[in-house]
CSV table of C-alpha atoms and ligand atoms in Angstrom, one decimal:
chain,number,residue,atom,x,y,z
A,16,MET,CA,-232.0,0.7,87.6
A,17,THR,CA,-229.0,2.0,85.8
A,18,LEU,CA,-228.4,1.3,82.2
A,19,LEU,CA,-224.9,0.1,81.4
A,20,THR,CA,-224.7,2.8,78.8
A,21,ASP,CA,-225.7,5.6,81.2
A,22,PRO,CA,-222.8,8.0,81.3
A,23,ALA,CA,-223.7,9.0,84.9
A,24,ALA,CA,-223.5,5.4,86.1
A,25,PRO,CA,-220.8,4.7,88.7
A,26,THR,CA,-217.9,2.6,87.6
A,27,ALA,CA,-219.0,-1.0,87.6
A,28,CYS,CA,-217.1,-2.8,90.2
A,29,PRO,CA,-215.0,-1.8,93.2
A,30,SER,CA,-211.8,-3.6,92.0
A,31,ASP,CA,-211.7,-1.1,89.1
A,32,ALA,CA,-210.7,1.5,91.6
A,33,ALA,CA,-208.0,-0.6,93.3
A,34,PRO,CA,-204.4,0.1,92.2
A,35,ALA,CA,-203.2,-2.1,89.4
A,36,PRO,CA,-201.0,-4.9,90.6
A,37,ASP,CA,-197.3,-4.2,90.0
A,38,PHE,CA,-195.9,-6.5,87.3
A,39,GLY,CA,-192.8,-4.5,86.7
A,40,ASN,CA,-192.0,-3.9,83.0
A,41,ALA,CA,-194.7,-6.2,81.8
A,42,THR,CA,-197.4,-4.4,79.9
A,43,GLY,CA,-200.0,-7.1,79.1
A,44,LEU,CA,-200.6,-10.5,77.7
A,45,VAL,CA,-200.5,-11.2,73.9
A,46,CYS,CA,-201.7,-14.1,71.9
A,47,ARG,CA,-198.9,-16.0,70.3
A,48,GLU,CA,-201.1,-17.0,67.3
A,49,CYS,CA,-203.2,-13.9,66.4
A,50,GLY,CA,-201.5,-11.1,68.4
A,51,ALA,CA,-204.7,-10.1,70.3
A,52,HIS,CA,-203.9,-8.1,73.5
A,53,TYR,CA,-205.2,-8.7,77.0
A,54,PRO,CA,-204.6,-7.1,80.4
A,55,LEU,CA,-202.3,-8.8,82.9
A,56,GLY,CA,-204.4,-11.4,84.8
A,57,ALA,CA,-204.9,-15.1,85.4
A,58,ALA,CA,-205.6,-15.7,81.7
A,59,TYR,CA,-203.7,-18.2,79.5
A,60,ALA,CA,-205.7,-18.8,76.3
A,61,CYS,CA,-206.9,-16.3,73.6
A,62,VAL,CA,-210.7,-16.0,73.5
A,63,GLU,CA,-210.5,-15.2,69.8
A,64,CYS,CA,-208.4,-18.2,68.6
A,65,PHE,CA,-207.6,-20.3,71.7
A,66,GLY,CA,-203.9,-19.6,71.1
A,67,PRO,CA,-201.6,-19.5,74.2
A,68,LEU,CA,-200.9,-16.1,75.8
A,69,GLU,CA,-197.5,-14.7,76.5
A,70,VAL,CA,-196.3,-11.8,78.6
A,71,SER,CA,-195.4,-8.6,76.6
A,72,TYR,CA,-193.1,-5.9,78.0
A,73,ASP,CA,-191.6,-2.5,77.6
A,74,LEU,CA,-187.9,-3.4,78.3
A,75,SER,CA,-186.4,-0.2,76.9
A,76,GLY,CA,-183.8,1.0,79.3
A,77,VAL,CA,-183.0,-2.3,81.0
A,78,THR,CA,-179.2,-2.4,81.3
A,79,ARG,CA,-176.5,-4.9,82.2
A,80,GLU,CA,-175.5,-2.7,85.1
A,81,GLN,CA,-179.0,-2.8,86.5
A,82,ILE,CA,-179.0,-6.6,86.4
A,83,GLU,CA,-175.5,-6.9,87.9
A,84,ALA,CA,-176.5,-4.7,90.8
A,85,GLY,CA,-179.3,-7.2,91.7
A,86,PRO,CA,-179.2,-10.0,94.3
A,87,ALA,CA,-177.4,-13.3,93.6
A,88,SER,CA,-180.6,-15.1,92.7
A,89,LEU,CA,-182.9,-15.1,89.7
A,90,TRP,CA,-184.4,-11.8,91.1
A,91,ARG,CA,-181.4,-10.0,89.6
A,92,TYR,CA,-183.4,-10.4,86.3
A,93,ALA,CA,-186.6,-8.9,87.8
A,94,PRO,CA,-186.5,-6.0,85.2
A,95,LEU,CA,-186.9,-8.7,82.5
A,96,LEU,CA,-189.7,-10.6,84.2
A,97,PRO,CA,-193.4,-9.9,85.0
A,98,VAL,CA,-192.7,-9.2,88.6
A,99,ALA,CA,-192.3,-6.0,90.7
A,100,ALA,CA,-188.9,-4.5,91.2
A,101,TYR,CA,-187.0,-6.7,93.7
A,102,ALA,CA,-187.6,-5.5,97.2
A,103,GLY,CA,-186.1,-8.5,99.0
A,104,THR,CA,-189.3,-8.9,101.1
A,105,GLU,CA,-191.1,-11.8,99.4
A,106,PRO,CA,-191.1,-15.1,101.3
A,107,ASN,CA,-189.6,-17.2,98.5
A,108,LEU,CA,-186.7,-19.6,98.3
A,109,GLN,CA,-184.4,-17.4,96.1
A,110,PRO,CA,-183.8,-19.9,93.3
A,111,GLY,CA,-181.3,-19.3,90.5
A,112,MET,CA,-177.6,-18.4,90.1
A,113,THR,CA,-176.8,-22.1,89.9
A,114,LYS,CA,-173.3,-23.2,88.9
A,115,LEU,CA,-172.1,-23.2,85.3
A,116,VAL,CA,-169.5,-26.0,85.5
A,117,ARG,CA,-166.7,-26.3,83.0
A,118,ALA,CA,-166.7,-30.0,81.9
A,119,ASP,CA,-163.3,-30.7,80.5
A,120,ASN,CA,-163.2,-34.4,81.4
A,121,LEU,CA,-166.6,-35.0,79.8
A,122,GLY,CA,-165.5,-32.9,76.8
A,123,ALA,CA,-162.4,-35.1,76.4
A,124,ALA,CA,-164.5,-38.2,76.6
A,125,LEU,CA,-166.8,-36.9,73.9
A,126,GLY,CA,-163.9,-35.8,71.7
A,127,MET,CA,-164.8,-32.1,72.0
A,128,THR,CA,-162.2,-29.6,70.7
A,129,ALA,CA,-164.3,-26.6,72.0
A,130,PRO,CA,-165.3,-25.9,75.6
A,131,LEU,CA,-168.1,-27.9,77.2
A,132,TRP,CA,-170.2,-26.7,80.1
A,133,ILE,CA,-172.9,-28.1,82.3
A,134,LYS,CA,-175.4,-25.6,83.7
A,135,ASP,CA,-176.3,-27.5,86.8
A,136,ASP,CA,-179.8,-26.5,87.9
A,137,SER,CA,-179.9,-29.4,90.4
A,138,GLY,CA,-178.5,-26.7,92.8
A,139,ASN,CA,-181.9,-25.0,93.1
A,140,PRO,CA,-183.8,-25.1,96.4
A,141,THR,CA,-185.9,-28.2,95.5
A,142,HIS,CA,-183.2,-29.6,93.1
A,143,SER,CA,-184.6,-28.8,89.7
A,144,PHE,CA,-185.1,-25.8,87.4
A,145,LYS,CA,-188.8,-25.8,88.3
A,146,ASP,CA,-188.0,-23.5,91.3
A,147,ARG,CA,-187.5,-20.8,88.7
A,148,VAL,CA,-190.9,-21.0,87.0
A,149,VAL,CA,-192.6,-21.4,90.4
A,150,ALA,CA,-190.9,-18.3,91.8
A,151,VAL,CA,-192.3,-16.1,89.0
A,152,ALA,CA,-195.8,-17.7,89.0
A,153,GLN,CA,-196.0,-17.4,92.7
A,154,SER,CA,-195.2,-13.7,92.5
A,155,ALA,CA,-198.0,-13.3,90.0
A,156,ALA,CA,-200.4,-15.4,92.2
A,157,ARG,CA,-199.8,-13.1,95.1
A,158,ARG,CA,-200.3,-10.0,93.1
A,159,LEU,CA,-203.6,-11.4,91.7
A,160,GLY,CA,-204.8,-12.2,95.2
A,161,LEU,CA,-204.7,-16.0,94.7
A,162,THR,CA,-204.1,-17.8,97.9
A,163,THR,CA,-203.6,-21.4,96.9
A,164,LEU,CA,-200.8,-22.5,94.6
A,165,ALA,CA,-201.7,-25.5,92.4
A,166,CYS,CA,-200.1,-27.4,89.5
A,167,ALA,CA,-200.2,-30.4,87.2
A,168,SER,CA,-196.8,-32.0,87.5
A,169,THR,CA,-194.5,-34.7,86.2
A,170,GLY,CA,-192.7,-34.5,89.7
A,171,ASN,CA,-190.3,-31.7,89.9
A,172,LEU,CA,-192.9,-29.0,89.7
A,173,ALA,CA,-194.8,-30.8,92.5
A,174,ASN,CA,-191.7,-30.3,94.7
A,175,ALA,CA,-191.2,-26.7,93.8
A,176,VAL,CA,-194.9,-25.7,94.2
A,177,ALA,CA,-195.4,-27.4,97.5
A,178,ALA,CA,-192.1,-26.0,98.9
A,179,ALA,CA,-192.8,-22.4,97.7
A,180,ALA,CA,-196.3,-22.5,99.0
A,181,ALA,CA,-195.1,-23.7,102.4
A,182,ARG,CA,-192.6,-21.0,102.7
A,183,ALA,CA,-195.1,-18.3,101.7
A,184,GLY,CA,-197.8,-19.6,104.0
A,185,MET,CA,-200.1,-20.4,101.0
A,186,GLY,CA,-202.1,-23.5,100.5
A,187,SER,CA,-201.0,-25.9,97.8
A,188,VAL,CA,-202.8,-28.5,95.7
A,189,VAL,CA,-200.4,-30.6,93.6
A,190,VAL,CA,-201.7,-33.1,91.0
A,191,ILE,CA,-199.4,-35.8,89.7
A,192,PRO,CA,-199.6,-39.2,88.0
A,193,SER,CA,-199.7,-41.9,90.6
A,194,ASP,CA,-196.7,-43.8,89.2
A,195,LEU,CA,-194.0,-41.1,90.0
A,196,GLU,CA,-190.7,-41.8,91.7
A,197,ALA,CA,-190.7,-41.9,95.5
A,198,GLY,CA,-188.0,-39.2,95.3
A,199,LYS,CA,-190.6,-36.9,94.0
A,200,THR,CA,-193.8,-38.0,95.8
A,201,VAL,CA,-192.3,-38.5,99.3
A,202,THR,CA,-190.5,-35.1,99.2
A,203,THR,CA,-193.6,-33.3,97.9
A,204,ALA,CA,-195.8,-34.9,100.6
A,205,THR,CA,-193.4,-33.8,103.3
A,206,TYR,CA,-194.0,-30.1,102.5
A,207,ASP,CA,-197.5,-31.0,103.6
A,208,GLY,CA,-199.9,-29.5,101.1
A,209,THR,CA,-202.6,-31.4,99.3
A,210,LEU,CA,-201.1,-34.0,97.0
A,211,LEU,CA,-203.5,-35.7,94.5
A,212,ALA,CA,-202.1,-38.8,92.8
A,213,VAL,CA,-204.2,-39.5,89.7
A,214,LYS,CA,-204.6,-42.9,88.2
A,215,GLY,CA,-203.4,-41.9,84.8
A,216,ASN,CA,-200.5,-40.2,82.9
A,217,TYR,CA,-199.5,-36.5,82.9
A,218,ASP,CA,-201.8,-35.7,80.0
A,219,ASP,CA,-204.7,-37.0,82.1
A,220,VAL,CA,-203.5,-34.9,85.0
A,221,ASN,CA,-203.2,-31.8,82.8
A,222,ARG,CA,-206.7,-32.3,81.4
A,223,LEU,CA,-208.2,-32.6,84.9
A,224,CYS,CA,-206.5,-29.4,86.0
A,225,SER,CA,-207.8,-27.6,82.9
A,226,GLU,CA,-211.3,-28.8,83.7
A,227,LEU,CA,-210.9,-27.5,87.3
A,228,ILE,CA,-210.3,-23.9,86.0
A,229,GLY,CA,-213.6,-22.1,86.5
A,230,ASP,CA,-214.9,-24.6,89.0
A,231,PRO,CA,-216.0,-22.7,92.2
A,232,VAL,CA,-213.7,-24.8,94.4
A,233,THR,CA,-210.6,-23.4,92.5
A,234,GLU,CA,-211.6,-19.7,92.6
A,235,THR,CA,-208.6,-18.7,94.7
A,236,TRP,CA,-206.2,-21.1,93.1
A,237,GLY,CA,-203.3,-20.3,90.8
A,238,PHE,CA,-202.4,-23.3,88.7
A,239,VAL,CA,-198.8,-22.3,88.0
A,240,ASN,CA,-198.7,-24.1,84.7
A,241,VAL,CA,-202.3,-23.6,83.6
A,242,ASN,CA,-204.0,-20.3,84.4
A,243,LEU,CA,-200.7,-18.7,85.4
A,244,ARG,CA,-198.7,-20.3,82.6
A,245,PRO,CA,-197.7,-17.0,80.9
A,246,TYR,CA,-195.9,-16.0,84.1
A,247,TYR,CA,-194.6,-19.5,84.9
A,248,ALA,CA,-193.1,-19.8,81.4
A,249,GLU,CA,-191.2,-16.5,81.7
A,250,GLY,CA,-189.4,-17.9,84.7
A,251,SER,CA,-187.5,-20.3,82.4
A,252,LYS,CA,-185.9,-17.3,80.7
A,253,THR,CA,-183.7,-16.9,83.8
A,254,LEU,CA,-181.8,-20.0,82.9
A,255,GLY,CA,-180.9,-18.4,79.6
A,256,TYR,CA,-179.9,-15.1,81.2
A,257,GLU,CA,-177.7,-16.8,83.7
A,258,VAL,CA,-175.8,-18.9,81.1
A,259,ALA,CA,-175.1,-15.7,79.1
A,260,GLU,CA,-174.1,-13.8,82.2
A,261,GLN,CA,-171.9,-16.6,83.6
A,262,LEU,CA,-170.1,-16.9,80.2
A,263,GLY,CA,-169.2,-13.2,80.5
A,264,TRP,CA,-172.3,-11.8,78.8
A,265,ARG,CA,-172.3,-13.9,75.6
A,266,THR,CA,-174.1,-17.0,74.2
A,267,PRO,CA,-172.5,-20.4,73.6
A,268,GLN,CA,-172.5,-21.8,70.0
A,269,GLN,CA,-174.7,-24.8,71.0
A,270,VAL,CA,-177.1,-25.5,73.8
A,271,VAL,CA,-178.8,-28.8,74.5
A,272,ILE,CA,-182.2,-28.6,76.4
A,273,PRO,CA,-184.4,-31.4,77.6
A,274,VAL,CA,-188.0,-31.1,76.3
A,275,ALA,CA,-191.2,-32.0,78.1
A,276,SER,CA,-193.8,-29.4,77.2
A,277,GLY,CA,-191.1,-27.5,75.2
A,278,SER,CA,-191.5,-24.3,77.2
A,279,LEU,CA,-188.0,-24.3,78.7
A,280,LEU,CA,-186.4,-24.6,75.2
A,281,THR,CA,-188.4,-21.7,73.8
A,282,LYS,CA,-187.6,-19.5,76.7
A,283,VAL,CA,-183.9,-20.0,76.7
A,284,ASP,CA,-184.0,-18.9,73.1
A,285,LYS,CA,-186.3,-16.0,74.0
A,286,ALA,CA,-183.9,-14.9,76.7
A,287,TRP,CA,-180.9,-14.7,74.4
A,288,ARG,CA,-182.9,-12.8,71.7
A,289,GLU,CA,-184.0,-10.3,74.4
A,290,LEU,CA,-180.5,-9.7,75.6
A,291,THR,CA,-179.3,-9.3,72.0
A,292,GLY,CA,-182.2,-6.9,71.2
A,293,LEU,CA,-181.3,-4.8,74.3
A,294,GLY,CA,-177.7,-4.7,73.3
A,295,ILE,CA,-176.7,-6.4,76.6
A,296,ILE,CA,-174.9,-9.1,74.6
A,297,ALA,CA,-173.5,-9.0,71.1
A,298,GLU,CA,-175.4,-10.9,68.4
A,299,SER,CA,-173.7,-14.2,67.7
A,300,PRO,CA,-175.2,-17.3,66.1
A,301,TYR,CA,-176.2,-20.2,68.4
A,302,ARG,CA,-177.9,-23.5,67.7
A,303,VAL,CA,-180.7,-24.8,70.0
A,304,PHE,CA,-181.0,-28.6,70.3
A,305,GLY,CA,-183.9,-30.4,72.0
A,306,ALA,CA,-183.5,-33.7,73.8
A,307,GLN,CA,-186.2,-36.4,74.4
A,308,ALA,CA,-186.5,-40.0,75.4
A,309,ASP,CA,-187.5,-42.5,72.7
A,310,GLY,CA,-190.4,-43.5,75.0
A,311,CYS,CA,-191.9,-40.0,74.7
A,312,SER,CA,-190.5,-38.2,71.7
A,313,PRO,CA,-193.4,-36.4,69.9
A,314,VAL,CA,-191.2,-33.3,69.2
A,315,ALA,CA,-188.2,-35.3,68.0
A,316,ARG,CA,-190.6,-37.3,65.8
A,317,ALA,CA,-192.1,-34.1,64.3
A,318,PHE,CA,-188.7,-32.7,63.7
A,319,ALA,CA,-187.5,-35.9,61.9
A,320,ASP,CA,-190.7,-36.0,59.8
A,321,GLY,CA,-190.4,-32.3,58.9
A,322,LEU,CA,-193.8,-31.5,60.4
A,323,ASP,CA,-195.1,-28.4,62.1
A,324,VAL,CA,-197.7,-30.2,64.1
A,325,ILE,CA,-197.0,-32.6,67.0
A,326,ARG,CA,-198.7,-36.0,67.0
A,327,PRO,CA,-199.5,-36.9,70.7
A,328,VAL,CA,-198.0,-40.1,72.1
A,329,LYS,CA,-198.5,-42.3,75.1
A,330,PRO,CA,-195.4,-41.9,77.2
A,331,ASP,CA,-193.4,-45.0,78.4
A,332,THR,CA,-189.9,-44.0,79.6
A,333,ILE,CA,-187.8,-43.8,82.8
A,334,ALA,CA,-187.5,-40.1,82.1
A,335,LYS,CA,-190.8,-39.4,83.9
A,336,SER,CA,-190.0,-35.7,84.3
A,337,LEU,CA,-190.1,-35.4,80.5
A,338,ALA,CA,-193.1,-37.6,80.0
A,339,ILE,CA,-195.6,-35.2,78.4
A,340,GLY,CA,-197.2,-36.9,75.4
A,341,ASN,CA,-199.0,-33.8,74.2
A,342,PRO,CA,-196.5,-31.0,74.6
A,343,ALA,CA,-198.2,-27.6,74.6
A,344,ASP,CA,-195.1,-25.7,73.4
A,345,GLY,CA,-193.9,-28.3,71.0
A,346,PRO,CA,-194.6,-26.3,67.8
A,347,TYR,CA,-192.8,-23.3,69.2
A,348,ALA,CA,-189.9,-25.4,70.3
A,349,LEU,CA,-189.7,-26.7,66.7
A,350,ASP,CA,-189.7,-23.1,65.4
A,351,ALA,CA,-186.8,-22.2,67.7
A,352,VAL,CA,-184.8,-25.3,66.8
A,353,ARG,CA,-185.3,-24.8,63.0
A,354,ARG,CA,-184.7,-21.1,63.1
A,355,THR,CA,-181.3,-21.5,64.8
A,356,GLY,CA,-180.2,-24.5,62.8
A,357,GLY,CA,-180.4,-27.0,65.6
A,358,ALA,CA,-182.2,-30.4,65.8
A,359,VAL,CA,-184.4,-32.5,68.2
A,360,ALA,CA,-183.4,-36.1,68.8
A,361,SER,CA,-184.3,-38.9,71.2
A,362,VAL,CA,-182.5,-41.7,73.0
A,363,SER,CA,-183.3,-45.0,74.6
A,364,ASP,CA,-183.7,-45.7,78.3
A,365,ALA,CA,-180.5,-47.7,78.2
A,366,ASP,CA,-178.7,-44.6,76.7
A,367,ILE,CA,-180.1,-42.4,79.4
A,368,VAL,CA,-178.7,-44.7,82.2
A,369,ALA,CA,-175.3,-44.9,80.4
A,370,ALA,CA,-175.2,-41.1,80.2
A,371,ILE,CA,-176.1,-40.6,83.8
A,372,ARG,CA,-173.2,-42.8,84.7
A,373,LEU,CA,-170.8,-41.1,82.2
A,374,LEU,CA,-171.6,-37.6,83.7
A,375,ALA,CA,-171.2,-38.9,87.2
A,376,ARG,CA,-167.8,-40.6,86.6
A,377,SER,CA,-166.4,-37.9,84.4
A,378,GLU,CA,-167.6,-34.7,86.3
A,379,GLY,CA,-168.9,-35.9,89.7
A,380,ILE,CA,-172.4,-34.6,88.8
A,381,PHE,CA,-175.3,-37.0,89.5
A,382,ALA,CA,-178.1,-36.0,87.2
A,383,GLU,CA,-181.7,-37.2,87.2
A,384,THR,CA,-183.0,-39.0,84.1
A,385,ALA,CA,-183.7,-35.7,82.3
A,386,GLY,CA,-180.0,-34.9,82.6
A,387,GLY,CA,-179.2,-38.3,81.2
A,388,VAL,CA,-181.5,-37.6,78.3
A,389,THR,CA,-179.7,-34.4,77.6
A,390,LEU,CA,-176.2,-35.8,77.6
A,391,ALA,CA,-177.2,-39.0,75.7
A,392,THR,CA,-179.0,-36.9,73.0
A,393,PHE,CA,-175.9,-34.7,72.6
A,394,GLN,CA,-173.8,-37.9,72.1
A,395,ARG,CA,-176.3,-39.0,69.4
A,396,LEU,CA,-176.2,-35.6,67.8
A,397,LEU,CA,-172.4,-35.6,67.7
A,398,ALA,CA,-172.5,-39.2,66.2
A,399,THR,CA,-174.9,-38.1,63.4
A,400,GLY,CA,-172.9,-34.9,62.8
A,401,GLN,CA,-176.0,-32.7,63.6
A,402,ALA,CA,-174.1,-31.1,66.4
A,403,SER,CA,-170.4,-30.1,66.3
A,404,ARG,CA,-167.4,-31.1,68.4
A,405,ASP,CA,-165.7,-27.8,67.7
A,406,ALA,CA,-168.5,-25.5,68.9
A,407,GLU,CA,-168.7,-24.3,72.5
A,408,THR,CA,-171.6,-26.1,74.1
A,409,VAL,CA,-173.8,-25.8,77.2
A,410,LEU,CA,-175.7,-28.9,78.4
A,411,LEU,CA,-178.6,-28.1,80.8
A,412,ASN,CA,-178.8,-30.5,83.7
A,413,THR,CA,-182.3,-29.6,85.0
A,414,GLY,CA,-182.7,-32.0,87.9
A,415,ASP,CA,-181.0,-34.1,90.6
A,416,GLY,CA,-180.2,-37.8,90.4
A,417,LEU,CA,-181.2,-38.4,94.1
A,418,LYS,CA,-184.8,-38.1,93.0
A,419,THR,CA,-184.6,-40.8,90.3
A,420,ILE,CA,-182.2,-43.2,92.1
A,421,ASP,CA,-184.1,-46.2,90.7
A,422,ALA,CA,-182.8,-45.4,87.2
A,423,VAL,CA,-179.4,-46.6,88.3
A,424,SER,CA,-179.9,-48.7,91.4
A,425,GLY,CA,-180.2,-51.9,89.4
A,426,VAL,CA,-177.0,-51.4,87.5
A,427,VAL,CA,-174.6,-50.0,90.1
A,428,GLY,CA,-173.7,-51.1,93.6
A,429,PRO,CA,-170.8,-51.9,95.9
A,430,THR,CA,-167.7,-53.2,94.3
A,431,ALA,CA,-167.7,-56.0,96.9
A,432,VAL,CA,-169.4,-56.8,100.2
A,433,ILE,CA,-166.7,-57.8,102.7
A,434,ASP,CA,-166.0,-58.5,106.4
A,435,PRO,CA,-164.0,-55.7,108.2
A,436,ARG,CA,-160.7,-57.4,107.4
A,437,VAL,CA,-157.6,-56.1,105.6
A,438,ASP,CA,-157.0,-59.3,103.7
A,439,GLN,CA,-160.4,-59.0,102.2
A,440,VAL,CA,-159.6,-55.5,101.0
A,441,HIS,CA,-156.4,-56.9,99.5
A,442,GLU,CA,-158.4,-59.6,97.8
A,443,VAL,CA,-160.8,-57.2,96.2
A,444,LEU,CA,-158.0,-54.9,95.0
A,445,ALA,CA,-155.8,-57.7,93.7
A,446,PRO,CA,-155.3,-57.6,89.9
A,447,ARG,CA,-157.2,-60.4,88.3
B,204,LIG,C1,-190.1,-30.0,83.6
B,204,LIG,C2,-188.8,-30.4,83.3
B,204,LIG,C3,-188.1,-30.2,82.1
B,204,LIG,C4,-188.8,-29.6,80.8
B,204,LIG,O1,-189.7,-28.7,81.0
B,204,LIG,P1,-190.6,-28.1,79.8
B,204,LIG,O2,-190.5,-26.6,80.0
B,204,LIG,O3,-192.0,-28.5,80.1
B,204,LIG,O4,-190.1,-28.6,78.5
B,204,LIG,C5,-186.8,-30.5,82.0
B,204,LIG,N1,-186.1,-31.2,83.0
B,204,LIG,C6,-186.7,-31.4,84.1
B,204,LIG,C7,-185.9,-32.1,85.2
B,204,LIG,C8,-188.0,-31.1,84.4
B,204,LIG,O5,-188.6,-31.3,85.6
B,205,LIG,ZN1,-205.4,-15.4,69.4
C-alpha cells in the first residue's frame, strides 16, 4: 500500500498525465463573491462560499485586427472566449454576426432625436440569442469529454441545445416547464433529443436539474446553464462585442436588455468593459437598462426598492422566455445597471403586445414576447425620463415572433375575409 504522502508514489490518476484541454486565453475559474480560484472544469459554484464561478483570462495581446481576421460568426471573438483558437472544424451552427438594424421609423415614432438601432438576434440558427451561449458551452463540453448536452430552459435554450447536439452527434436532454409555447416545444422535439416537460415552472425545472448534478445517470452530461454555466454565460459577451464592432468599434450611449436570469445583461456590460480595457474601443459612457414583464419582475422590483437582494416571485406573464422568478444573476445585473446610471423597469402583457405590433409595423421586425418587453420598457423609460431621447440607443431583440405567435394571434388577423371578386376588394378598400 502506498501512502498519499509517499514522495515515490506514482501520480494519482491517469488523467493527470493527459494534455490539458485547450480553453484558449482562459486561465481558470474564479468565484465572483470571494475571489477563490479553481481550475477550468465542469464547476459552477465556489466550495468556500457557494458563490457563482466565472471564467478568468489572460487577454493581453488580443487586438482588433486579430478579431477582424476571424470568421463571420461569433467565433471571430474566440480570443476573448474560453474556447480553443478557431479552427473551423467544430460541427456547430456558426451563430452570431446577426444584423444591427438602423430603426429610423421606430425612432421617429418614439420621438428620438438620436439614432436608434435594433440588434436583431432572431437571425441566429434557432432564432434566438441562446445559440451563442450554447455554442460556447458545447465547445467546453466537448473539451471536458461530456457527451450529452443538457439544460433547464424557458424555451429558446431548449431549441438551441437540441439543435446544437443534433449537429454535433451528441445526445441531448432538455428540461422545460410543460406550459411552454408550441413554437418552442414542437421545434425542440423535432431535433429529436430527450425532451422532459415538467409539471411546474422554470424555477422547479432549474432546481430539478441542480439536483441531477452528481447523480450517476448524468455523469457524462453537460448542463449548459448549470454545471457549464461559467462557459455558457461568456457566450453572451459576443452580443456586446458585435454591437460595438458593428457600430464601428464603439459603444452606444444606451442599451436596453431583456432580463430573465440577468446573465445576458451582465455580459454585454462585461464585453464593453473588456474591449475598453484592451484599448480596442475608446472609453465612452454608456447606460445599461434592464427590461422585465410585470408578471415576472423581481429585478425591476429590487431596483425600484433600492435593494441589493432579489425577492423571488412566481411568474405569470406571456413573456415565458423571461419567466425566471429567482434570477441567479439578478444582483450582478443590478450592479451593472446602477454603476452605469441605467434602470430596470417592467411592463404589462398588454404593453408587450402593443410593442410587438409597433416594432412590426414600423420596422418590419416580428419579435417574440421578449422583444416586446424590451421595446415597451424603453417606451416606459422614455416616458418617465429615466432614458433619454437624445442618446444613441440599441435595443436587443433576442428572439423570433414566430415562436410566440399566440401573443398576437388574438388581436390581429385578416382585414376582411372575401370571395375572390373585385367588387368585394373595392368594398373593403372603400373609405368609410
Ligand atoms: C433567455 C432569454 C433572455 C434572457 O436571458 P438571461 O441571460 O437569462 O437574462 C432574453 N431573451 C430571450 C428571448 C431569451 O430566450
Ligand atoms: Zn467563493
